[in-house]
mmCIF file of C-alpha atoms and ligand atoms in Angstrom:
data_model
loop_
_atom_site.group_PDB
_atom_site.id
_atom_site.type_symbol
_atom_site.label_atom_id
_atom_site.label_comp_id
_atom_site.label_asym_id
_atom_site.label_seq_id
_atom_site.Cartn_x
_atom_site.Cartn_y
_atom_site.Cartn_z
ATOM 1 C CA UNK A 1 -6.377 19.249 -11.249
ATOM 2 C CA UNK A 2 -3.639 20.705 -13.376
ATOM 3 C CA UNK A 3 0.181 20.050 -12.644
ATOM 4 C CA UNK A 4 1.464 23.073 -11.641
ATOM 5 C CA UNK A 5 4.947 22.313 -11.067
ATOM 6 C CA UNK A 6 5.558 20.413 -14.362
ATOM 7 C CA UNK A 7 2.965 21.594 -17.119
ATOM 8 C CA UNK A 8 4.723 19.704 -19.721
ATOM 9 C CA UNK A 9 3.921 16.400 -18.001
ATOM 10 C CA UNK A 10 2.026 14.187 -20.785
ATOM 11 C CA UNK A 11 0.912 11.524 -18.500
ATOM 12 C CA UNK A 12 -0.751 11.495 -15.073
ATOM 13 C CA UNK A 13 1.551 10.690 -12.075
ATOM 14 C CA UNK A 14 0.725 7.740 -9.707
ATOM 15 C CA UNK A 15 2.402 7.303 -6.342
ATOM 16 C CA UNK A 16 1.791 4.455 -4.007
ATOM 17 C CA UNK A 17 3.706 3.000 -1.067
ATOM 18 C CA UNK A 18 3.722 -0.330 0.986
ATOM 19 C CA UNK A 19 5.543 -1.138 4.526
ATOM 20 C CA UNK A 20 7.948 -3.665 4.385
ATOM 21 C CA UNK A 21 6.953 -5.554 7.469
ATOM 22 C CA UNK A 22 6.834 -9.149 6.579
ATOM 23 C CA UNK A 23 5.408 -10.996 3.334
ATOM 24 C CA UNK A 24 2.259 -8.960 1.741
ATOM 25 C CA UNK A 25 -0.952 -10.232 2.436
ATOM 26 C CA UNK A 26 -3.638 -11.178 0.211
ATOM 27 C CA UNK A 27 -5.463 -7.923 1.500
ATOM 28 C CA UNK A 28 -2.158 -5.977 0.419
ATOM 29 C CA UNK A 29 -2.665 -7.622 -3.034
ATOM 30 C CA UNK A 30 -5.969 -7.519 -3.833
ATOM 31 C CA UNK A 31 -6.886 -4.343 -2.382
ATOM 32 C CA UNK A 32 -3.804 -2.413 -3.778
ATOM 33 C CA UNK A 33 -0.830 -3.719 -5.733
ATOM 34 C CA UNK A 34 -2.934 -5.864 -7.942
ATOM 35 C CA UNK A 35 -4.198 -2.347 -9.351
ATOM 36 C CA UNK A 36 -0.550 -1.021 -9.413
ATOM 37 C CA UNK A 37 0.343 -3.077 -12.504
ATOM 38 C CA UNK A 38 -2.061 -2.264 -14.881
ATOM 39 C CA UNK A 39 -1.614 1.409 -14.345
ATOM 40 C CA UNK A 40 1.895 1.490 -15.305
ATOM 41 C CA UNK A 41 0.959 1.037 -19.342
ATOM 42 C CA UNK A 42 -1.080 4.578 -18.944
ATOM 43 C CA UNK A 43 0.459 6.542 -16.075
ATOM 44 C CA UNK A 44 3.944 7.685 -14.985
ATOM 45 C CA UNK A 45 4.011 5.606 -11.819
ATOM 46 C CA UNK A 46 6.325 5.654 -8.738
ATOM 47 C CA UNK A 47 6.084 2.895 -6.095
ATOM 48 C CA UNK A 48 8.018 2.534 -2.816
ATOM 49 C CA UNK A 49 8.874 0.051 -0.128
ATOM 50 C CA UNK A 50 8.076 2.718 2.565
ATOM 51 C CA UNK A 51 10.727 1.695 5.442
ATOM 52 C CA UNK A 52 10.905 4.619 7.357
ATOM 53 C CA UNK A 53 6.934 4.569 7.970
ATOM 54 C CA UNK A 54 7.632 0.770 9.207
ATOM 55 C CA UNK A 55 10.069 2.185 11.917
ATOM 56 C CA UNK A 56 7.169 3.540 13.744
ATOM 57 C CA UNK A 57 7.219 0.160 15.435
ATOM 58 C CA UNK A 58 10.337 -1.252 17.107
ATOM 59 C CA UNK A 59 12.270 -3.875 14.829
ATOM 60 C CA UNK A 60 15.136 -5.896 14.734
ATOM 61 C CA UNK A 61 17.362 -3.920 12.660
ATOM 62 C CA UNK A 62 18.899 -7.180 10.651
ATOM 63 C CA UNK A 63 15.617 -9.010 10.230
ATOM 64 C CA UNK A 64 13.827 -5.640 8.992
ATOM 65 C CA UNK A 65 16.952 -4.906 6.454
ATOM 66 C CA UNK A 66 16.449 -8.626 5.169
ATOM 67 C CA UNK A 67 12.493 -7.694 5.034
ATOM 68 C CA UNK A 68 12.857 -4.379 3.118
ATOM 69 C CA UNK A 69 15.144 -6.375 0.330
ATOM 70 C CA UNK A 70 12.195 -9.113 0.160
ATOM 71 C CA UNK A 71 9.399 -6.795 -0.117
ATOM 72 C CA UNK A 72 11.287 -4.878 -3.113
ATOM 73 C CA UNK A 73 11.482 -8.202 -4.505
ATOM 74 C CA UNK A 74 7.828 -9.124 -3.757
ATOM 75 C CA UNK A 75 7.029 -5.964 -5.357
ATOM 76 C CA UNK A 76 9.003 -6.790 -8.322
ATOM 77 C CA UNK A 77 7.214 -10.467 -8.206
ATOM 78 C CA UNK A 78 4.032 -8.902 -8.769
ATOM 79 C CA UNK A 79 4.196 -7.462 -12.045
ATOM 80 C CA UNK A 80 5.748 -4.000 -11.022
ATOM 81 C CA UNK A 81 8.434 -3.385 -13.615
ATOM 82 C CA UNK A 82 11.462 -1.154 -12.840
ATOM 83 C CA UNK A 83 11.834 -0.743 -16.319
ATOM 84 C CA UNK A 84 8.068 0.788 -16.842
ATOM 85 C CA UNK A 85 7.949 2.352 -13.264
ATOM 86 C CA UNK A 86 10.132 3.814 -10.921
ATOM 87 C CA UNK A 87 10.704 1.455 -8.151
ATOM 88 C CA UNK A 88 12.710 2.130 -4.847
ATOM 89 C CA UNK A 89 13.021 2.167 -1.465
ATOM 90 C CA UNK A 90 11.891 5.584 0.623
ATOM 91 C CA UNK A 91 14.921 6.028 3.217
ATOM 92 C CA UNK A 92 17.189 5.985 -0.162
ATOM 93 C CA UNK A 93 15.020 9.428 -1.178
ATOM 94 C CA UNK A 94 15.828 12.199 1.433
ATOM 95 C CA UNK A 95 13.281 14.341 -0.188
ATOM 96 C CA UNK A 96 10.649 12.138 1.793
ATOM 97 C CA UNK A 97 12.397 13.876 4.941
ATOM 98 C CA UNK A 98 12.695 17.073 3.905
ATOM 99 C CA UNK A 99 8.973 17.912 2.875
ATOM 100 C CA UNK A 100 8.023 16.347 5.560
ATOM 101 C CA UNK A 101 9.171 18.834 7.937
ATOM 102 C CA UNK A 102 7.591 21.401 5.770
ATOM 103 C CA UNK A 103 4.569 19.872 5.846
ATOM 104 C CA UNK A 104 4.253 18.838 9.520
ATOM 105 C CA UNK A 105 4.521 22.918 10.137
ATOM 106 C CA UNK A 106 1.565 23.107 8.239
ATOM 107 C CA UNK A 107 -0.377 20.274 9.718
ATOM 108 C CA UNK A 108 -2.162 20.929 13.203
ATOM 109 C CA UNK A 109 -2.020 18.617 16.135
ATOM 110 C CA UNK A 110 -5.395 18.227 16.036
ATOM 111 C CA UNK A 111 -5.730 16.577 12.742
ATOM 112 C CA UNK A 112 -3.447 13.908 13.552
ATOM 113 C CA UNK A 113 -5.133 13.069 17.288
ATOM 114 C CA UNK A 114 -8.211 12.155 14.775
ATOM 115 C CA UNK A 115 -6.461 9.495 12.877
ATOM 116 C CA UNK A 116 -7.946 6.141 13.347
ATOM 117 C CA UNK A 117 -4.639 4.128 12.676
ATOM 118 C CA UNK A 118 -2.699 5.962 15.070
ATOM 119 C CA UNK A 119 -5.573 5.526 17.787
ATOM 120 C CA UNK A 120 -5.328 1.688 16.761
ATOM 121 C CA UNK A 121 -1.595 1.360 16.879
ATOM 122 C CA UNK A 122 -1.271 3.520 20.062
ATOM 123 C CA UNK A 123 -3.888 1.157 21.734
ATOM 124 C CA UNK A 124 -1.866 -2.170 20.320
ATOM 125 C CA UNK A 125 1.656 -0.882 21.257
ATOM 126 C CA UNK A 126 1.350 1.176 24.370
ATOM 127 C CA UNK A 127 4.690 0.872 25.606
ATOM 128 C CA UNK A 128 5.952 2.702 22.551
ATOM 129 C CA UNK A 129 3.411 5.517 21.413
ATOM 130 C CA UNK A 130 6.698 7.322 19.790
ATOM 131 C CA UNK A 131 6.403 10.619 17.678
ATOM 132 C CA UNK A 132 6.716 8.646 14.498
ATOM 133 C CA UNK A 133 3.717 6.977 15.250
ATOM 134 C CA UNK A 134 1.804 9.991 15.550
ATOM 135 C CA UNK A 135 3.189 12.118 12.932
ATOM 136 C CA UNK A 136 3.090 9.208 10.497
ATOM 137 C CA UNK A 137 0.574 10.754 8.014
ATOM 138 C CA UNK A 138 2.632 13.774 7.338
ATOM 139 C CA UNK A 139 5.511 11.846 6.150
ATOM 140 C CA UNK A 140 2.551 9.660 4.218
ATOM 141 C CA UNK A 141 1.582 13.334 2.749
ATOM 142 C CA UNK A 142 5.160 14.164 2.060
ATOM 143 C CA UNK A 143 5.582 10.960 -0.093
ATOM 144 C CA UNK A 144 2.897 11.614 -2.141
ATOM 145 C CA UNK A 145 3.195 15.756 -2.818
ATOM 146 C CA UNK A 146 6.891 15.214 -3.429
ATOM 147 C CA UNK A 147 6.365 13.900 -6.276
ATOM 148 C CA UNK A 148 3.136 15.707 -7.160
ATOM 149 C CA UNK A 149 1.254 12.625 -7.836
ATOM 150 C CA UNK A 150 -2.357 12.821 -9.163
ATOM 151 C CA UNK A 151 -3.537 9.358 -8.358
ATOM 152 C CA UNK A 152 -2.555 7.159 -5.291
ATOM 153 C CA UNK A 153 -3.841 3.677 -5.543
ATOM 154 C CA UNK A 154 -4.526 2.254 -1.909
ATOM 155 C CA UNK A 155 -7.129 0.276 -0.060
ATOM 156 C CA UNK A 156 -9.894 1.682 1.964
ATOM 157 C CA UNK A 157 -8.146 1.832 5.343
ATOM 158 C CA UNK A 158 -5.565 4.614 3.943
ATOM 159 C CA UNK A 159 -8.709 6.818 2.854
ATOM 160 C CA UNK A 160 -8.198 8.804 6.218
ATOM 161 C CA UNK A 161 -4.597 9.472 5.498
ATOM 162 C CA UNK A 162 -5.229 10.501 1.852
ATOM 163 C CA UNK A 163 -7.665 12.699 2.612
ATOM 164 C CA UNK A 164 -5.262 14.734 4.909
ATOM 165 C CA UNK A 165 -2.640 14.538 2.364
ATOM 166 C CA UNK A 166 -5.252 16.680 0.346
ATOM 167 C CA UNK A 167 -6.290 18.907 3.156
ATOM 168 C CA UNK A 168 -2.664 19.564 3.618
ATOM 169 C CA UNK A 169 -1.849 20.373 0.009
ATOM 170 C CA UNK A 170 -4.881 22.680 -0.062
ATOM 171 C CA UNK A 171 -3.829 24.739 2.767
ATOM 172 C CA UNK A 172 -0.295 25.084 1.939
ATOM 173 C CA UNK A 173 -1.006 26.370 -1.743
ATOM 174 C CA UNK A 174 -3.355 28.780 0.030
ATOM 175 C CA UNK A 175 -1.075 30.263 2.111
ATOM 176 C CA UNK A 176 2.049 30.167 -0.354
ATOM 177 C CA UNK A 177 0.477 29.951 -3.608
ATOM 178 C CA UNK A 178 0.134 26.980 -5.876
ATOM 179 C CA UNK A 179 2.753 24.013 -5.157
ATOM 180 C CA UNK A 180 1.025 20.939 -4.899
ATOM 181 C CA UNK A 181 -1.132 19.068 -7.371
ATOM 182 C CA UNK A 182 -4.133 17.710 -4.690
ATOM 183 C CA UNK A 183 -4.203 13.888 -5.202
ATOM 184 C CA UNK A 184 -7.001 11.340 -5.753
ATOM 185 C CA UNK A 185 -7.264 8.534 -4.629
ATOM 186 C CA UNK A 186 -7.531 5.378 -6.674
ATOM 187 C CA UNK A 187 -9.443 2.110 -5.355
ATOM 188 C CA UNK A 188 -10.364 -0.966 -7.265
ATOM 189 C CA UNK A 189 -13.781 -2.092 -8.153
ATOM 190 C CA UNK A 190 -13.555 -5.041 -5.635
ATOM 191 C CA UNK A 191 -10.970 -6.140 -2.875
ATOM 192 C CA UNK A 192 -10.923 -2.444 -1.729
ATOM 193 C CA UNK A 193 -11.220 -4.031 1.750
ATOM 194 C CA UNK A 194 -10.268 -7.761 2.244
ATOM 195 C CA UNK A 195 -11.574 -8.776 5.615
ATOM 196 C CA UNK A 196 -9.618 -11.250 8.083
ATOM 197 C CA UNK A 197 -10.809 -15.468 7.478
ATOM 198 C CA UNK A 198 -11.230 -15.420 11.312
ATOM 199 C CA UNK A 199 -13.429 -12.073 11.949
ATOM 200 C CA UNK A 200 -14.654 -10.522 8.601
ATOM 201 C CA UNK A 201 -15.751 -7.439 10.249
ATOM 202 C CA UNK A 202 -12.068 -6.282 10.442
ATOM 203 C CA UNK A 203 -9.657 -5.840 8.043
ATOM 204 C CA UNK A 204 -7.211 -8.932 7.027
ATOM 205 C CA UNK A 205 -4.037 -7.360 8.556
ATOM 206 C CA UNK A 206 -0.579 -8.674 8.966
ATOM 207 C CA UNK A 207 -0.314 -7.928 12.408
ATOM 208 C CA UNK A 208 -3.315 -10.030 13.691
ATOM 209 C CA UNK A 209 -2.695 -12.461 16.337
ATOM 210 C CA UNK A 210 -4.576 -15.468 14.683
ATOM 211 C CA UNK A 211 -2.351 -17.272 12.007
ATOM 212 C CA UNK A 212 -5.249 -18.493 10.168
ATOM 213 C CA UNK A 213 -6.906 -15.094 9.788
ATOM 214 C CA UNK A 214 -4.352 -13.846 7.101
ATOM 215 C CA UNK A 215 -3.322 -15.213 3.690
ATOM 216 C CA UNK A 216 0.141 -14.322 2.853
ATOM 217 C CA UNK A 217 0.947 -14.136 -1.117
ATOM 218 C CA UNK A 218 3.994 -16.664 -0.493
ATOM 219 C CA UNK A 219 1.869 -19.211 1.598
ATOM 220 C CA UNK A 220 2.373 -22.890 -0.058
ATOM 221 C CA UNK A 221 -0.881 -24.508 -1.282
ATOM 222 C CA UNK A 222 -1.483 -26.470 1.609
ATOM 223 C CA UNK A 223 -1.263 -23.806 3.825
ATOM 224 C CA UNK A 224 -3.650 -21.541 1.560
ATOM 225 C CA UNK A 225 -6.273 -24.244 1.853
ATOM 226 C CA UNK A 226 -6.268 -25.041 5.396
ATOM 227 C CA UNK A 227 -6.631 -21.303 6.147
ATOM 228 C CA UNK A 228 -9.758 -21.167 3.660
ATOM 229 C CA UNK A 229 -11.506 -24.415 5.299
ATOM 230 C CA UNK A 230 -11.222 -22.665 8.508
ATOM 231 C CA UNK A 231 -12.439 -19.652 7.327
ATOM 232 C CA UNK A 232 -15.513 -17.838 9.700
ATOM 233 C CA UNK A 233 -18.776 -18.062 7.838
ATOM 234 C CA UNK A 234 -22.238 -18.107 9.011
ATOM 235 C CA UNK A 235 -25.198 -20.586 10.113
ATOM 236 C CA UNK A 236 -26.931 -19.996 6.422
ATOM 237 C CA UNK A 237 -25.883 -22.243 3.444
ATOM 238 C CA UNK A 238 -26.517 -20.425 0.756
ATOM 239 C CA UNK A 239 -23.560 -18.905 -1.372
ATOM 240 C CA UNK A 240 -25.077 -15.242 -1.702
ATOM 241 C CA UNK A 241 -23.805 -11.916 -1.361
ATOM 242 C CA UNK A 242 -26.086 -10.381 1.467
ATOM 243 C CA UNK A 243 -26.129 -8.232 4.379
ATOM 244 C CA UNK A 244 -25.256 -9.983 7.452
ATOM 245 C CA UNK A 245 -23.238 -12.757 5.525
ATOM 246 C CA UNK A 246 -19.757 -11.065 6.149
ATOM 247 C CA UNK A 247 -17.634 -14.169 6.175
ATOM 248 C CA UNK A 248 -19.323 -15.098 2.918
ATOM 249 C CA UNK A 249 -19.148 -11.699 1.187
ATOM 250 C CA UNK A 250 -15.502 -11.754 1.947
ATOM 251 C CA UNK A 251 -14.878 -15.122 0.042
ATOM 252 C CA UNK A 252 -16.859 -14.035 -2.965
ATOM 253 C CA UNK A 253 -14.994 -10.863 -3.238
ATOM 254 C CA UNK A 254 -11.527 -12.803 -2.945
ATOM 255 C CA UNK A 255 -12.850 -15.795 -5.483
ATOM 256 C CA UNK A 256 -14.449 -12.800 -7.942
ATOM 257 C CA UNK A 257 -10.721 -10.724 -7.630
ATOM 258 C CA UNK A 258 -8.807 -13.989 -8.467
ATOM 259 C CA UNK A 259 -11.117 -15.556 -11.229
ATOM 260 C CA UNK A 260 -12.586 -12.501 -12.643
ATOM 261 C CA UNK A 261 -15.968 -13.411 -12.004
ATOM 262 C CA UNK A 262 -19.041 -11.317 -10.912
ATOM 263 C CA UNK A 263 -21.265 -11.782 -7.927
ATOM 264 C CA UNK A 264 -23.974 -13.229 -9.715
ATOM 265 C CA UNK A 265 -21.829 -15.482 -11.744
ATOM 266 C CA UNK A 266 -20.382 -16.974 -8.665
ATOM 267 C CA UNK A 267 -23.987 -17.386 -7.239
ATOM 268 C CA UNK A 268 -24.964 -19.702 -10.353
ATOM 269 C CA UNK A 269 -21.726 -21.207 -10.297
ATOM 270 C CA UNK A 270 -22.017 -22.765 -6.613
ATOM 271 C CA UNK A 271 -26.127 -22.683 -6.440
ATOM 272 C CA UNK A 272 -26.676 -26.138 -4.415
ATOM 273 C CA UNK A 273 -23.139 -26.208 -3.098
ATOM 274 C CA UNK A 274 -22.425 -26.263 0.621
ATOM 275 C CA UNK A 275 -19.726 -23.757 1.952
ATOM 276 C CA UNK A 276 -17.178 -26.644 2.410
ATOM 277 C CA UNK A 277 -17.142 -26.862 -1.501
ATOM 278 C CA UNK A 278 -16.916 -23.254 -2.090
ATOM 279 C CA UNK A 279 -14.230 -22.741 0.670
ATOM 280 C CA UNK A 280 -12.188 -25.228 -1.385
ATOM 281 C CA UNK A 281 -12.880 -23.734 -4.411
ATOM 282 C CA UNK A 282 -11.756 -20.142 -3.284
ATOM 283 C CA UNK A 283 -8.736 -21.671 -1.567
ATOM 284 C CA UNK A 284 -7.935 -23.525 -5.225
ATOM 285 C CA UNK A 285 -8.184 -20.579 -6.962
ATOM 286 C CA UNK A 286 -6.048 -18.026 -4.789
ATOM 287 C CA UNK A 287 -3.396 -20.921 -4.797
ATOM 288 C CA UNK A 288 -3.372 -20.749 -8.448
ATOM 289 C CA UNK A 289 -3.503 -17.211 -8.979
ATOM 290 C CA UNK A 290 -0.390 -16.297 -6.381
ATOM 291 C CA UNK A 291 1.486 -19.208 -8.199
ATOM 292 C CA UNK A 292 3.521 -16.980 -10.629
ATOM 293 C CA UNK A 293 4.302 -14.666 -7.421
ATOM 294 C CA UNK A 294 5.685 -17.154 -5.419
ATOM 295 C CA UNK A 295 8.188 -18.297 -8.469
ATOM 296 C CA UNK A 296 9.176 -15.210 -9.315
ATOM 297 C CA UNK A 297 10.046 -14.084 -5.983
ATOM 298 C CA UNK A 298 12.159 -17.405 -5.595
ATOM 299 C CA UNK A 299 14.031 -16.649 -8.924
ATOM 300 C CA UNK A 300 14.695 -12.834 -7.952
ATOM 301 C CA UNK A 301 15.848 -13.716 -4.407
ATOM 302 C CA UNK A 302 18.724 -15.472 -6.123
ATOM 303 C CA UNK A 303 19.887 -12.428 -7.561
ATOM 304 C CA UNK A 304 20.693 -9.639 -5.251
ATOM 305 C CA UNK A 305 22.442 -7.948 -7.679
ATOM 306 C CA UNK A 306 19.663 -7.215 -9.769
ATOM 307 C CA UNK A 307 17.732 -6.025 -6.758
ATOM 308 C CA UNK A 308 20.305 -3.757 -5.713
ATOM 309 C CA UNK A 309 20.729 -2.137 -9.432
ATOM 310 C CA UNK A 310 17.315 -1.801 -9.401
ATOM 311 C CA UNK A 311 16.397 -0.047 -6.375
ATOM 312 C CA UNK A 312 19.863 2.132 -6.956
ATOM 313 C CA UNK A 313 18.641 3.176 -10.306
ATOM 314 C CA UNK A 314 14.810 3.858 -8.797
ATOM 315 C CA UNK A 315 16.038 6.005 -6.051
ATOM 316 C CA UNK A 316 18.331 7.956 -8.306
ATOM 317 C CA UNK A 317 15.318 8.447 -10.730
ATOM 318 C CA UNK A 318 12.853 9.328 -7.741
ATOM 319 C CA UNK A 319 15.099 12.084 -6.637
ATOM 320 C CA UNK A 320 15.627 13.810 -9.417
ATOM 321 C CA UNK A 321 11.816 14.645 -9.395
ATOM 322 C CA UNK A 322 11.241 14.973 -5.505
ATOM 323 C CA UNK A 323 14.339 17.335 -5.397
ATOM 324 C CA UNK A 324 12.911 19.925 -7.741
ATOM 325 C CA UNK A 325 9.545 20.023 -6.022
ATOM 326 C CA UNK A 326 11.249 20.035 -2.769
ATOM 327 C CA UNK A 327 13.250 23.217 -3.756
ATOM 328 C CA UNK A 328 10.142 25.252 -5.327
ATOM 329 C CA UNK A 329 8.371 24.268 -1.642
ATOM 330 C CA UNK A 330 11.569 25.695 0.340
ATOM 331 C CA UNK A 331 11.546 29.024 -1.797
ATOM 332 C CA UNK A 332 8.048 29.400 -0.795
ATOM 333 C CA UNK A 333 8.340 28.814 2.833
ATOM 334 C CA UNK A 334 11.321 31.439 2.543
ATOM 335 C CA UNK A 335 14.466 29.473 2.927
ATOM 336 C CA UNK A 336 17.295 30.903 1.642
ATOM 337 C CA UNK A 337 18.309 29.747 -1.927
ATOM 338 C CA UNK A 338 21.915 28.563 -1.976
ATOM 339 C CA UNK A 339 22.216 27.196 -5.668
HETATM 340 P P1 TYM B 1 0.437 -0.851 4.028
HETATM 341 O O1 TYM B 1 1.782 -1.113 3.935
HETATM 342 O O2 TYM B 1 -0.375 -1.396 5.278
HETATM 343 O O3 TYM B 1 -0.556 -1.536 3.049
HETATM 344 C C1 TYM B 1 -0.332 -1.545 1.719
HETATM 345 C C2 TYM B 1 -1.654 -1.564 0.797
HETATM 346 O O4 TYM B 1 -2.657 -2.249 1.097
HETATM 347 C C3 TYM B 1 -3.791 -1.932 1.267
HETATM 348 N N1 TYM B 1 -4.157 -2.827 2.430
HETATM 349 C C4 TYM B 1 -5.431 -3.611 2.015
HETATM 350 N N2 TYM B 1 -6.254 -3.380 0.949
HETATM 351 C C5 TYM B 1 -7.747 -4.112 1.243
HETATM 352 N N3 TYM B 1 -7.779 -4.988 2.208
HETATM 353 C C6 TYM B 1 -6.969 -5.049 3.353
HETATM 354 N N4 TYM B 1 -7.185 -5.920 4.448
HETATM 355 C C7 TYM B 1 -5.870 -4.240 3.203
HETATM 356 N N5 TYM B 1 -4.441 -4.193 4.114
HETATM 357 C C8 TYM B 1 -3.939 -3.227 3.400
HETATM 358 C C9 TYM B 1 -3.371 -0.486 2.132
HETATM 359 O O5 TYM B 1 -4.352 0.308 2.026
HETATM 360 C C10 TYM B 1 -2.086 0.012 1.560
HETATM 361 O O6 TYM B 1 -2.877 0.442 0.134
HETATM 362 N N6 TYM B 1 0.548 4.113 5.329
HETATM 363 C C11 TYM B 1 0.444 2.702 4.144
HETATM 364 C C12 TYM B 1 1.777 3.179 3.109
HETATM 365 C C13 TYM B 1 2.260 4.237 2.501
HETATM 366 C C14 TYM B 1 1.581 4.822 1.218
HETATM 367 C C15 TYM B 1 1.728 6.119 1.224
HETATM 368 C C16 TYM B 1 0.426 4.396 0.537
HETATM 369 C C17 TYM B 1 3.068 5.072 3.168
HETATM 370 N N7 TYM B 1 3.149 6.143 2.153
HETATM 371 C C18 TYM B 1 1.812 7.119 0.386
HETATM 372 C C19 TYM B 1 0.130 5.560 -0.446
HETATM 373 C C20 TYM B 1 1.069 6.464 -0.416
HETATM 374 C C21 TYM B 1 -0.133 1.871 4.460
HETATM 375 O O7 TYM B 1 0.714 1.434 5.573
HETATM 376 O O8 TYM B 1 0.160 0.559 3.702
#
């Protein structure tokens, strides 16, 4: 769809976000962030540490603030360049909350009750099913629509939320006239869903109780090797991508993502090898792949002033874009213009 609000825009716009809920996982990295870097050369990219979303679960404020800064540094360590892209912290740009309200009034209660992530999280935190958790997907729609993003690079688990954002945009445009671009998802060829190392039918997630289920991108080499060594596989012994071999399929996907080799090349490379040997090779490859992230993170965390400069500048640039779109949507719904 053409961009309605900025017809002069030469490049398509990309938006994506990640929650500052701890060190990113290998799933976050291979499923999403790894794709964000290369997009910077072709598109106008806007990337955000979405701290407002993270507030839907109870957090210790001191730890939360620290995790947000660390997540920002991690994003830069993963190759997101604040000179090429707009990289900011969500709560620094008030446009998200403003558009959130307008969109909430164009979203049905029934639509939100169908969101599987809400159902999962409500089950996980029965003592705190706050309304923020329930309306989370509306804020996510606002994040995307407030920049009129064309493309949203995400992992598979966010597909339902993106679908809702599209529906809200279509409905708003039908009711008030063309306002929002209808965004498309962008999914990497491999890695759109990296599974838990302990239960390969579930996605790899920070909130997994089993410490061996999840690889964090700052894990040291020994930890990475140990986690892969303990990865759950099957009773077969062949390294082959096939139905019913969820554990091996997941390890092959990870190995493929970090080495660039396709499945048939991996099958030939490990033909005749045992699972133990393969797991070790995957662990080694992942550790080597993540080494530059670990060292860059260490360097950046030693320069907090630079980080602050980057996120302050990012928020100002983000606001300059989003404020125009909020103003446009405000006029459309009939708010009184005061400028
Ligand atoms: P979050 O913070 O849970 O995850 C960030 C990104 O990582 C992807 N991801 C995975 N991909 C593959 N395999 C996995 N195991 C895996 N785990 C996580 C997620 O799909 C996501 O792309 N609601 C979003 C954050 C958000 C957002 C947005 C994203 C808020 N507003 C607007 C895009 C656009 C979330 O909780 O992602």
